[in-house]
Short mmCIF file of C-alpha atoms and ligand atoms in Angstrom, two decimals:
data_model
loop_
_atom_site.label_atom_id
_atom_site.label_comp_id
_atom_site.label_asym_id
_atom_site.label_seq_id
_atom_site.Cartn_x
_atom_site.Cartn_y
_atom_site.Cartn_z
CA MET A 8 -59.62 247.45 49.32
CA LYS A 9 -62.04 250.37 49.21
CA ILE A 10 -65.81 249.80 49.18
CA ILE A 11 -68.45 252.47 48.82
CA ASN A 12 -71.71 251.45 50.52
CA ILE A 13 -74.98 253.04 49.53
CA VAL A 14 -78.06 253.90 51.59
CA GLY A 15 -81.01 256.04 50.59
CA ALA A 16 -84.36 254.95 51.99
CA ARG A 17 -85.59 253.64 55.36
CA PRO A 18 -85.27 249.89 54.72
CA ASN A 19 -81.65 250.37 53.60
CA PHE A 20 -80.52 251.45 57.06
CA MET A 21 -81.33 248.13 58.78
CA LYS A 22 -79.51 246.31 55.98
CA ILE A 23 -76.33 248.40 55.97
CA ALA A 24 -75.89 248.59 59.77
CA PRO A 25 -74.48 245.05 60.27
CA LEU A 26 -72.27 245.35 57.18
CA MET A 27 -70.64 248.54 58.45
CA ALA A 28 -70.01 246.74 61.75
CA ALA A 29 -68.61 243.64 60.01
CA TYR A 30 -66.06 245.69 58.01
CA GLU A 31 -64.54 246.86 61.30
CA LYS A 32 -62.85 243.47 61.73
CA TYR A 33 -60.85 243.87 58.52
CA ASP A 34 -57.82 246.18 58.62
CA ASN A 35 -57.48 245.95 54.86
CA ILE A 36 -61.01 247.20 54.09
CA GLU A 37 -61.82 250.89 53.85
CA ALA A 38 -65.61 251.22 53.92
CA LEU A 39 -67.15 254.54 52.92
CA LEU A 40 -70.84 255.25 53.40
CA VAL A 41 -72.82 257.37 50.92
CA HIS A 42 -76.37 258.49 51.74
CA THR A 43 -78.25 259.55 48.63
CA GLY A 44 -80.79 261.52 50.67
CA GLN A 45 -83.76 259.73 49.06
CA HIS A 46 -85.34 259.71 52.54
CA TYR A 47 -84.51 262.74 54.66
CA ASP A 48 -87.11 263.29 57.42
CA GLU A 49 -85.58 262.80 60.86
CA LYS A 50 -87.96 259.88 61.50
CA MET A 51 -87.25 258.26 58.11
CA SER A 52 -83.47 258.60 58.28
CA ASP A 53 -81.29 260.14 61.05
CA LEU A 54 -83.14 258.36 63.83
CA PHE A 55 -82.01 255.00 62.42
CA PHE A 56 -78.37 256.07 62.24
CA ARG A 57 -78.46 256.89 65.95
CA GLN A 58 -80.42 253.83 67.03
CA LEU A 59 -78.55 251.30 64.93
CA GLY A 60 -75.10 252.82 65.51
CA ILE A 61 -74.49 253.40 61.81
CA PRO A 62 -71.50 255.70 61.25
CA ALA A 63 -72.42 259.14 59.90
CA PRO A 64 -72.34 259.07 56.10
CA ASP A 65 -69.02 260.17 54.59
CA ILE A 66 -71.04 261.87 51.87
CA ASN A 67 -74.70 262.88 51.66
CA LEU A 68 -75.89 263.55 48.12
CA GLU A 69 -79.04 265.25 49.50
CA ILE A 70 -81.17 264.35 46.50
CA GLY A 71 -84.59 264.28 48.21
CA SER A 72 -87.95 263.52 46.61
CA ALA A 73 -88.79 263.75 42.91
CA SER A 74 -90.34 261.69 40.12
CA HIS A 75 -88.67 258.35 39.43
CA ALA A 76 -86.74 259.65 36.42
CA VAL A 77 -85.59 262.85 38.10
CA GLN A 78 -84.68 261.17 41.39
CA THR A 79 -82.75 258.36 39.67
CA ALA A 80 -80.98 260.76 37.30
CA GLU A 81 -80.04 263.23 40.05
CA ILE A 82 -78.57 260.44 42.18
CA MET A 83 -76.53 259.25 39.20
CA LYS A 84 -75.26 262.76 38.43
CA ALA A 85 -74.24 263.32 42.04
CA PHE A 86 -72.73 259.85 42.60
CA GLU A 87 -70.50 259.70 39.52
CA PRO A 88 -68.05 262.39 40.79
CA VAL A 89 -67.89 260.55 44.13
CA CYS A 90 -66.75 257.38 42.37
CA LEU A 91 -64.28 259.29 40.23
CA ALA A 92 -62.78 260.99 43.29
CA HIS A 93 -62.60 257.93 45.54
CA LYS A 94 -61.86 255.22 42.96
CA PRO A 95 -63.40 252.35 44.97
CA ASP A 96 -62.73 248.69 44.21
CA ALA A 97 -66.43 248.00 44.64
CA VAL A 98 -69.79 249.66 45.22
CA LEU A 99 -72.23 247.80 47.45
CA VAL A 100 -75.97 248.40 47.14
CA VAL A 101 -78.80 246.85 49.16
CA GLY A 102 -82.48 246.21 48.45
CA ASP A 103 -84.55 247.55 45.60
CA VAL A 104 -85.08 251.29 45.91
CA ASN A 105 -84.24 253.96 43.34
CA SER A 106 -80.91 254.65 45.09
CA THR A 107 -79.97 250.98 44.53
CA ILE A 108 -80.23 251.00 40.73
CA ALA A 109 -79.02 254.60 40.33
CA CYS A 110 -75.72 253.99 42.14
CA GLY A 111 -75.35 250.50 40.67
CA LEU A 112 -75.56 251.84 37.15
CA VAL A 113 -72.99 254.56 37.84
CA ALA A 114 -70.57 251.98 39.25
CA VAL A 115 -70.69 249.49 36.38
CA LYS A 116 -70.39 252.22 33.74
CA LEU A 117 -67.12 253.26 35.41
CA GLY A 118 -65.92 249.65 35.45
CA ILE A 119 -66.29 249.36 39.24
CA LYS A 120 -67.43 246.01 40.66
CA LEU A 121 -71.07 246.05 41.81
CA ILE A 122 -72.21 244.04 44.81
CA HIS A 123 -75.95 243.55 45.38
CA VAL A 124 -77.18 242.46 48.80
CA GLU A 125 -80.72 241.01 48.77
CA ALA A 126 -80.42 239.84 45.18
CA GLY A 127 -82.74 237.64 43.14
CA LEU A 128 -86.07 238.47 44.77
CA ARG A 129 -88.89 238.63 42.21
CA SER A 130 -92.57 239.45 42.64
CA GLY A 131 -93.21 238.87 38.95
CA ASP A 132 -95.09 242.18 38.97
CA ARG A 133 -93.44 244.70 36.67
CA ALA A 134 -95.91 247.41 37.61
CA MET A 135 -94.02 247.59 40.90
CA PRO A 136 -91.15 250.11 40.69
CA GLU A 137 -89.03 247.92 42.97
CA GLU A 138 -89.34 244.93 40.60
CA ILE A 139 -87.75 246.96 37.81
CA ASN A 140 -84.99 248.09 40.18
CA ARG A 141 -84.35 244.47 41.23
CA LEU A 142 -84.22 243.10 37.68
CA LEU A 143 -81.91 245.83 36.45
CA THR A 144 -79.57 245.80 39.44
CA ASP A 145 -79.18 242.02 39.34
CA SER A 146 -78.53 242.02 35.62
CA ILE A 147 -75.46 244.28 36.04
CA ALA A 148 -74.12 243.09 39.42
CA ASP A 149 -70.85 241.14 39.77
CA MET A 150 -71.59 239.57 43.14
CA LEU A 151 -75.16 238.72 44.16
CA PHE A 152 -75.93 237.89 47.78
CA CYS A 153 -79.26 236.11 48.33
CA THR A 154 -81.52 235.95 51.38
CA GLU A 155 -83.60 232.95 50.36
CA ALA A 156 -83.47 230.02 47.94
CA SER A 157 -86.03 231.57 45.57
CA GLY A 158 -83.50 234.34 44.91
CA VAL A 159 -80.86 231.83 43.82
CA ASP A 160 -83.39 230.00 41.60
CA ASN A 161 -84.55 233.24 39.97
CA LEU A 162 -81.00 234.37 39.20
CA ARG A 163 -80.08 231.00 37.69
CA ALA A 164 -83.24 231.05 35.58
CA GLU A 165 -82.20 234.49 34.31
CA GLY A 166 -78.80 233.14 33.29
CA VAL A 167 -76.61 234.50 36.09
CA SER A 168 -73.61 232.20 36.51
CA ASP A 169 -73.26 230.25 39.74
CA ASP A 170 -69.89 231.78 40.60
CA LYS A 171 -71.57 235.17 41.11
CA ILE A 172 -74.36 233.92 43.40
CA PHE A 173 -73.99 233.51 47.18
CA MET A 174 -76.72 232.32 49.52
CA VAL A 175 -75.87 234.05 52.80
CA GLY A 176 -79.07 234.77 54.74
CA HIS A 177 -80.45 238.16 55.59
CA VAL A 178 -78.69 241.28 56.90
CA MET A 179 -82.04 242.82 57.93
CA ILE A 180 -82.53 239.88 60.26
CA ASP A 181 -79.01 240.37 61.68
CA THR A 182 -80.25 243.78 62.79
CA LEU A 183 -83.49 242.42 64.19
CA LEU A 184 -81.82 239.70 66.27
CA LYS A 185 -79.20 242.10 67.54
CA ASN A 186 -81.77 244.65 68.72
CA LEU A 187 -84.58 242.50 70.15
CA GLN A 188 -83.38 243.01 73.71
CA LYS A 189 -83.05 246.79 73.30
CA ALA A 190 -86.53 246.91 71.77
CA LYS A 191 -87.97 245.31 74.91
CA GLU A 192 -86.96 248.47 76.77
CA SER A 193 -89.01 250.74 74.49
CA ASP A 194 -91.80 252.56 76.31
CA ILE A 195 -94.08 252.75 73.26
CA HIS A 196 -96.80 250.73 75.02
CA GLN A 197 -96.90 253.24 77.88
CA GLN A 198 -96.88 256.10 75.37
CA LEU A 199 -99.87 254.60 73.55
CA ASN A 200 -101.67 254.16 76.84
CA LYS A 201 -101.09 257.78 77.74
CA ALA A 202 -101.97 259.17 74.32
CA PHE A 203 -104.96 256.97 73.40
CA GLY A 204 -105.83 254.96 76.52
CA ILE A 205 -104.76 251.73 74.77
CA ASP A 206 -104.09 248.68 76.96
CA CYS A 207 -101.46 246.99 74.79
CA GLY A 208 -101.53 243.93 77.04
CA ALA A 209 -105.09 243.24 75.89
CA GLY A 210 -103.98 242.81 72.25
CA TYR A 211 -103.57 245.09 69.27
CA ALA A 212 -102.77 245.04 65.55
CA VAL A 213 -100.01 246.98 63.76
CA LEU A 214 -100.57 248.40 60.29
CA THR A 215 -98.13 249.87 57.74
CA MET A 216 -98.92 250.86 54.16
CA HIS A 217 -96.89 252.75 51.58
CA ARG A 218 -96.98 250.85 48.27
CA PRO A 219 -98.10 253.19 45.46
CA SER A 220 -100.49 250.46 44.19
CA ASN A 221 -102.33 250.69 47.53
CA VAL A 222 -101.99 254.23 48.75
CA ASP A 223 -101.88 256.17 45.46
CA ASP A 224 -105.13 254.50 44.34
CA PRO A 225 -108.14 255.74 46.34
CA VAL A 226 -110.28 252.75 45.28
CA VAL A 227 -107.78 250.19 46.59
CA PHE A 228 -107.03 252.24 49.68
CA GLY A 229 -110.79 252.53 50.33
CA ARG A 230 -111.26 248.73 50.08
CA ILE A 231 -108.50 248.16 52.63
CA LEU A 232 -110.00 250.76 54.97
CA ASP A 233 -113.34 248.93 54.80
CA ALA A 234 -111.64 245.82 56.17
CA LEU A 235 -109.80 247.81 58.83
CA GLU A 236 -113.10 249.27 59.97
CA VAL A 237 -114.23 245.77 60.96
CA ILE A 238 -110.93 244.72 62.54
CA GLN A 239 -110.70 247.86 64.71
CA ASN A 240 -113.98 246.85 66.34
CA ASP A 241 -112.14 243.86 67.83
CA MET A 242 -108.80 245.47 68.75
CA PRO A 243 -106.96 248.75 68.42
CA ILE A 244 -104.92 249.16 65.25
CA ILE A 245 -101.63 251.06 65.60
CA PHE A 246 -100.73 252.76 62.32
CA PRO A 247 -97.34 254.51 61.99
CA VAL A 248 -97.98 256.43 58.79
CA HIS A 249 -95.40 256.62 55.98
CA PRO A 250 -94.99 260.15 54.52
CA ARG A 251 -96.28 259.04 51.10
CA THR A 252 -99.45 257.74 52.74
CA ARG A 253 -99.85 260.80 54.98
CA LYS A 254 -99.62 263.06 51.93
CA ASN A 255 -102.23 261.02 50.06
CA ILE A 256 -104.89 261.06 52.75
CA ALA A 257 -104.46 264.64 53.95
CA GLY A 258 -107.65 266.58 53.24
CA THR A 259 -109.33 263.77 51.26
CA ALA A 260 -112.46 261.63 51.76
CA LEU A 261 -110.12 258.77 52.67
CA GLY A 262 -108.65 260.96 55.40
CA ASP A 263 -112.17 261.56 56.74
CA LYS A 264 -112.81 257.82 56.74
CA VAL A 265 -109.59 257.21 58.65
CA GLU A 266 -110.49 259.94 61.17
CA ALA A 267 -113.89 258.36 61.73
CA MET A 268 -112.39 255.08 62.98
CA ALA A 269 -112.08 255.52 66.73
CA ASN A 270 -109.80 252.53 67.18
CA LEU A 271 -107.40 253.17 64.27
CA HIS A 272 -104.56 255.18 65.79
CA LEU A 273 -102.29 257.17 63.49
CA LEU A 274 -98.71 257.87 64.56
CA GLU A 275 -95.73 259.49 62.89
CA PRO A 276 -93.27 256.86 61.57
CA VAL A 277 -91.70 255.34 64.66
CA GLY A 278 -88.08 254.47 65.41
CA TYR A 279 -86.68 250.96 65.02
CA PHE A 280 -86.85 249.97 68.71
CA ASP A 281 -90.44 251.19 69.11
CA PHE A 282 -91.49 249.47 65.90
CA LEU A 283 -89.87 246.20 66.91
CA LYS A 284 -91.52 246.36 70.33
CA LEU A 285 -94.86 246.97 68.63
CA THR A 286 -94.58 244.15 66.10
CA SER A 287 -93.07 241.59 68.43
CA ASN A 288 -96.01 241.95 70.82
CA ALA A 289 -98.80 242.35 68.27
CA LYS A 290 -101.64 239.89 67.79
CA LEU A 291 -101.51 240.65 64.11
CA VAL A 292 -99.57 242.75 61.59
CA LEU A 293 -101.16 244.11 58.41
CA THR A 294 -98.68 245.49 55.89
CA ASP A 295 -97.61 246.01 52.31
CA SER A 296 -93.95 246.42 53.30
CA GLY A 297 -91.32 244.04 51.98
CA GLY A 298 -89.13 243.90 55.07
CA ILE A 299 -91.95 243.61 57.58
CA GLN A 300 -93.12 240.33 55.99
CA GLU A 301 -89.68 238.95 56.85
CA GLU A 302 -89.41 240.43 60.32
CA THR A 303 -92.81 239.03 61.35
CA THR A 304 -91.74 235.60 60.09
CA VAL A 305 -88.76 235.63 62.44
CA LEU A 306 -90.91 237.02 65.27
CA LYS A 307 -93.56 234.35 64.51
CA ILE A 308 -96.27 237.00 64.50
CA PRO A 309 -99.14 236.49 62.04
CA CYS A 310 -98.80 238.88 59.09
CA LEU A 311 -101.47 239.63 56.51
CA THR A 312 -99.80 241.12 53.45
CA LEU A 313 -102.07 243.54 51.62
CA ARG A 314 -100.71 242.75 48.16
CA GLU A 315 -101.42 240.32 45.33
CA ASN A 316 -97.90 238.87 45.35
CA THR A 317 -94.64 238.79 47.24
CA GLU A 318 -91.01 238.78 46.14
CA ARG A 319 -90.23 237.06 49.48
CA PRO A 320 -92.07 233.71 49.09
CA ILE A 321 -90.23 231.98 51.92
CA THR A 322 -92.25 234.11 54.35
CA SER A 323 -95.52 232.61 53.18
CA ASP A 324 -94.13 229.13 52.35
CA ILE A 325 -92.76 228.45 55.83
CA GLY A 326 -93.22 231.73 57.74
CA SER A 327 -96.16 233.46 59.38
CA ASN A 328 -97.05 235.54 56.33
CA GLN A 329 -100.21 235.28 54.23
CA ILE A 330 -100.65 237.13 50.95
CA VAL A 331 -104.26 238.26 51.17
CA GLY A 332 -104.60 240.86 48.41
CA THR A 333 -106.57 244.06 48.76
CA GLU A 334 -110.21 242.97 48.45
CA THR A 335 -112.14 243.78 51.63
CA GLN A 336 -113.67 240.31 51.96
CA ASP A 337 -110.40 238.48 51.31
CA ILE A 338 -108.71 240.45 54.08
CA LEU A 339 -111.60 239.76 56.44
CA ASP A 340 -111.69 236.04 55.57
CA ALA A 341 -107.99 235.73 56.41
CA TYR A 342 -108.59 237.70 59.60
CA SER A 343 -111.45 235.35 60.60
CA ARG A 344 -109.28 232.28 60.08
CA LEU A 345 -106.70 233.88 62.29
CA LYS A 346 -109.29 234.59 64.99
CA ASP A 347 -110.43 230.96 64.80
CA GLY A 348 -106.85 229.95 65.58
CA THR A 349 -106.26 228.24 62.24
CA PHE A 350 -103.23 230.36 61.40
CA ARG A 351 -100.19 228.13 61.04
CA GLN A 352 -96.97 228.49 62.99
CA SER A 353 -93.85 230.04 61.53
CA GLN A 354 -90.47 228.49 60.82
CA ILE A 355 -87.32 230.58 60.55
CA PRO A 356 -85.75 230.44 57.07
CA PRO A 357 -82.29 228.89 56.66
CA LEU A 358 -79.34 231.18 57.53
CA TRP A 359 -81.54 233.90 59.05
CA ASP A 360 -79.35 233.54 62.11
CA GLY A 361 -77.78 236.96 62.70
CA ASN A 362 -74.52 236.24 60.84
CA ALA A 363 -75.31 237.20 57.25
CA ALA A 364 -73.20 240.38 57.20
CA GLU A 365 -70.15 238.51 58.46
CA ARG A 366 -70.57 235.91 55.72
CA ILE A 367 -70.91 238.61 53.08
CA VAL A 368 -67.82 240.55 54.17
CA GLU A 369 -65.77 237.36 54.42
CA ILE A 370 -66.68 236.42 50.84
CA MET A 371 -66.02 239.97 49.62
CA ALA A 372 -62.64 240.06 51.34
CA GLU A 373 -61.66 236.79 49.65
CA GLN A 374 -62.94 237.58 46.18
CA ILE A 375 -62.30 241.30 45.78
CA GLY A 376 -59.28 241.45 48.11
CA GLU A 377 -57.40 239.09 45.80
CA ARG A 378 -57.85 241.48 42.87
CA ALA A 379 -57.48 244.82 44.74
C1 UD1 B 428 -89.39 254.20 48.77
C2 UD1 B 428 -88.99 253.04 47.85
C3 UD1 B 428 -89.76 251.78 48.26
C4 UD1 B 428 -89.55 251.49 49.74
C5 UD1 B 428 -89.91 252.70 50.58
C6 UD1 B 428 -89.56 252.42 52.01
C7 UD1 B 428 -88.45 253.55 45.49
C8 UD1 B 428 -88.95 253.55 44.12
N1 UD1 B 428 -89.35 253.33 46.46
O1 UD1 B 428 -90.76 254.47 48.55
O2 UD1 B 428 -89.27 250.68 47.52
O3 UD1 B 428 -90.36 250.40 50.10
O4 UD1 B 428 -89.14 253.84 50.12
O5 UD1 B 428 -90.12 253.31 52.90
O6 UD1 B 428 -87.28 253.74 45.71
N2 UD1 B 428 -91.27 261.71 51.73
C9 UD1 B 428 -91.17 262.57 52.79
N3 UD1 B 428 -90.08 262.46 53.60
C10 UD1 B 428 -89.07 261.56 53.38
C11 UD1 B 428 -89.19 260.71 52.29
C12 UD1 B 428 -90.28 260.78 51.47
O7 UD1 B 428 -92.06 263.38 53.03
O8 UD1 B 428 -88.10 261.53 54.17
C13 UD1 B 428 -92.49 261.77 50.87
C14 UD1 B 428 -92.33 262.69 49.67
O9 UD1 B 428 -93.54 263.33 49.46
C15 UD1 B 428 -92.07 261.71 48.55
C16 UD1 B 428 -92.86 260.49 48.98
O10 UD1 B 428 -92.78 260.46 50.38
O11 UD1 B 428 -92.46 262.20 47.30
C17 UD1 B 428 -92.33 259.19 48.40
O12 UD1 B 428 -90.92 259.02 48.68
P1 UD1 B 428 -90.00 258.09 47.71
O13 UD1 B 428 -88.67 257.92 48.32
O14 UD1 B 428 -90.06 258.61 46.32
O15 UD1 B 428 -90.78 256.74 47.68
P2 UD1 B 428 -91.37 255.89 48.87
O16 UD1 B 428 -92.83 255.75 48.68
O17 UD1 B 428 -90.85 256.42 50.16
N1 UDP B 429 -89.98 250.42 60.34
C1 UDP B 429 -89.71 251.29 61.40
N2 UDP B 429 -90.66 252.21 61.74
C2 UDP B 429 -91.88 252.30 61.11
C3 UDP B 429 -92.14 251.41 60.05
C4 UDP B 429 -91.17 250.49 59.68
O1 UDP B 429 -88.64 251.23 62.02
O2 UDP B 429 -92.68 253.17 61.47
C5 UDP B 429 -88.93 249.47 59.92
C6 UDP B 429 -89.31 248.01 59.88
O3 UDP B 429 -89.10 247.38 61.12
C7 UDP B 429 -88.37 247.46 58.81
C8 UDP B 429 -88.25 248.62 57.82
O4 UDP B 429 -88.64 249.78 58.56
O5 UDP B 429 -87.10 247.19 59.37
C9 UDP B 429 -89.15 248.41 56.63
O6 UDP B 429 -89.14 249.56 55.87
P1 UDP B 429 -90.32 249.96 54.86
O7 UDP B 429 -91.56 249.23 55.21
O8 UDP B 429 -90.32 251.44 54.81
O9 UDP B 429 -89.73 249.47 53.45
P2 UDP B 429 -89.84 248.12 52.61
O10 UDP B 429 -89.32 247.02 53.45
O11 UDP B 429 -91.26 247.96 52.18
O12 UDP B 429 -88.98 248.39 51.42
#
């Protein structure tokens, strides 16, 4: 049985790593890895291959950045010949990025089985490019692997039949649990002390932001910065900056505002071990990332999500996540409650136990292996 696995953007690497490892146990599975090249900076891509032990991609489509239509179309054009040449039994896509839907669409149009890992998540917000990618990918997938119960409920409500849906837990959390020990050895705290004089032992916050609705809109971005200005008076804020965000603030009034905050410390995007060390020791994480809401839930670190909604409701239902929106006062109110110690404890969602990839590959081997 031949399976082509797709990665393209940063959050895909943590999700594919345990799957590539799980295939190793099956002599009858040939797993190829295709990188679309959606993310290409060393610190957004290659670094994760090295750190997470992901095999080098068999094929890199080297698509790079472009508008949604151009990027999606170029990935499709480049991926179709790969499918025609390799004739896989299935194509496996993860998450909700443009590479996910582009490769998924190519596969189903060629009559190749499509497997979606992290299926069924819904924010209900169709202005979010990822929500469109999720809806479309799930509507054409043959096997849908879910991380949380809301995913199963959403798929059923959309008419997906039960025999296609599998609740397996979360491959991204497999990666987190596997690498916690290695992350402890990261020297990022010492580096921050050397570079900025930060005493990480005295408490700090971690910030990430890259959602277009936040960082492409100067008004929203400005409101968030107003809240950060207050928080940085209490503790240093460590901010590994996503390239989209870096591009948007360079040479703008927002950039000046950021520069003026003495305790907001901008870094290049950091590697997985450094990031995990930072988040697992933080007093607080502020983010608009999807995956970081889930990682902080497992780490039991308070997370304030700078969005109006989440497609990962388990993280706020039982985890350490709070959806606080982007209004300055709302962010500060949530921050005050946290300071008062009224932030609730986190529970770890069912099946987020480090074994999701093994469950997925076992099910795939049974179901697709029979037909291959
Ligand atoms: C993409 C995903 C988003 C995901 C995020 C993870 C889509 C629609 N969006 O958003 O769901 O949460 O990745 O990080 O698929 N750039 C670089 N170097 C790189 C990559 C990007 O400089 O290696 C810059 C380019 O200017 C590019 C911009 O970042 O135009 C945005 O990149 P893109 O992949 O289009 O979207 P992201 O915002 O990264
Ligand atoms: N991450 C990282 N370095 C950083 C920022 C994030 O290693 O500087 C990791 C983080 O731990 C998580 C993943 O990147 O595993 C989340 O990716 P991102 O926020 O880019 O995408 P999203 O989850 O929002 O799609």
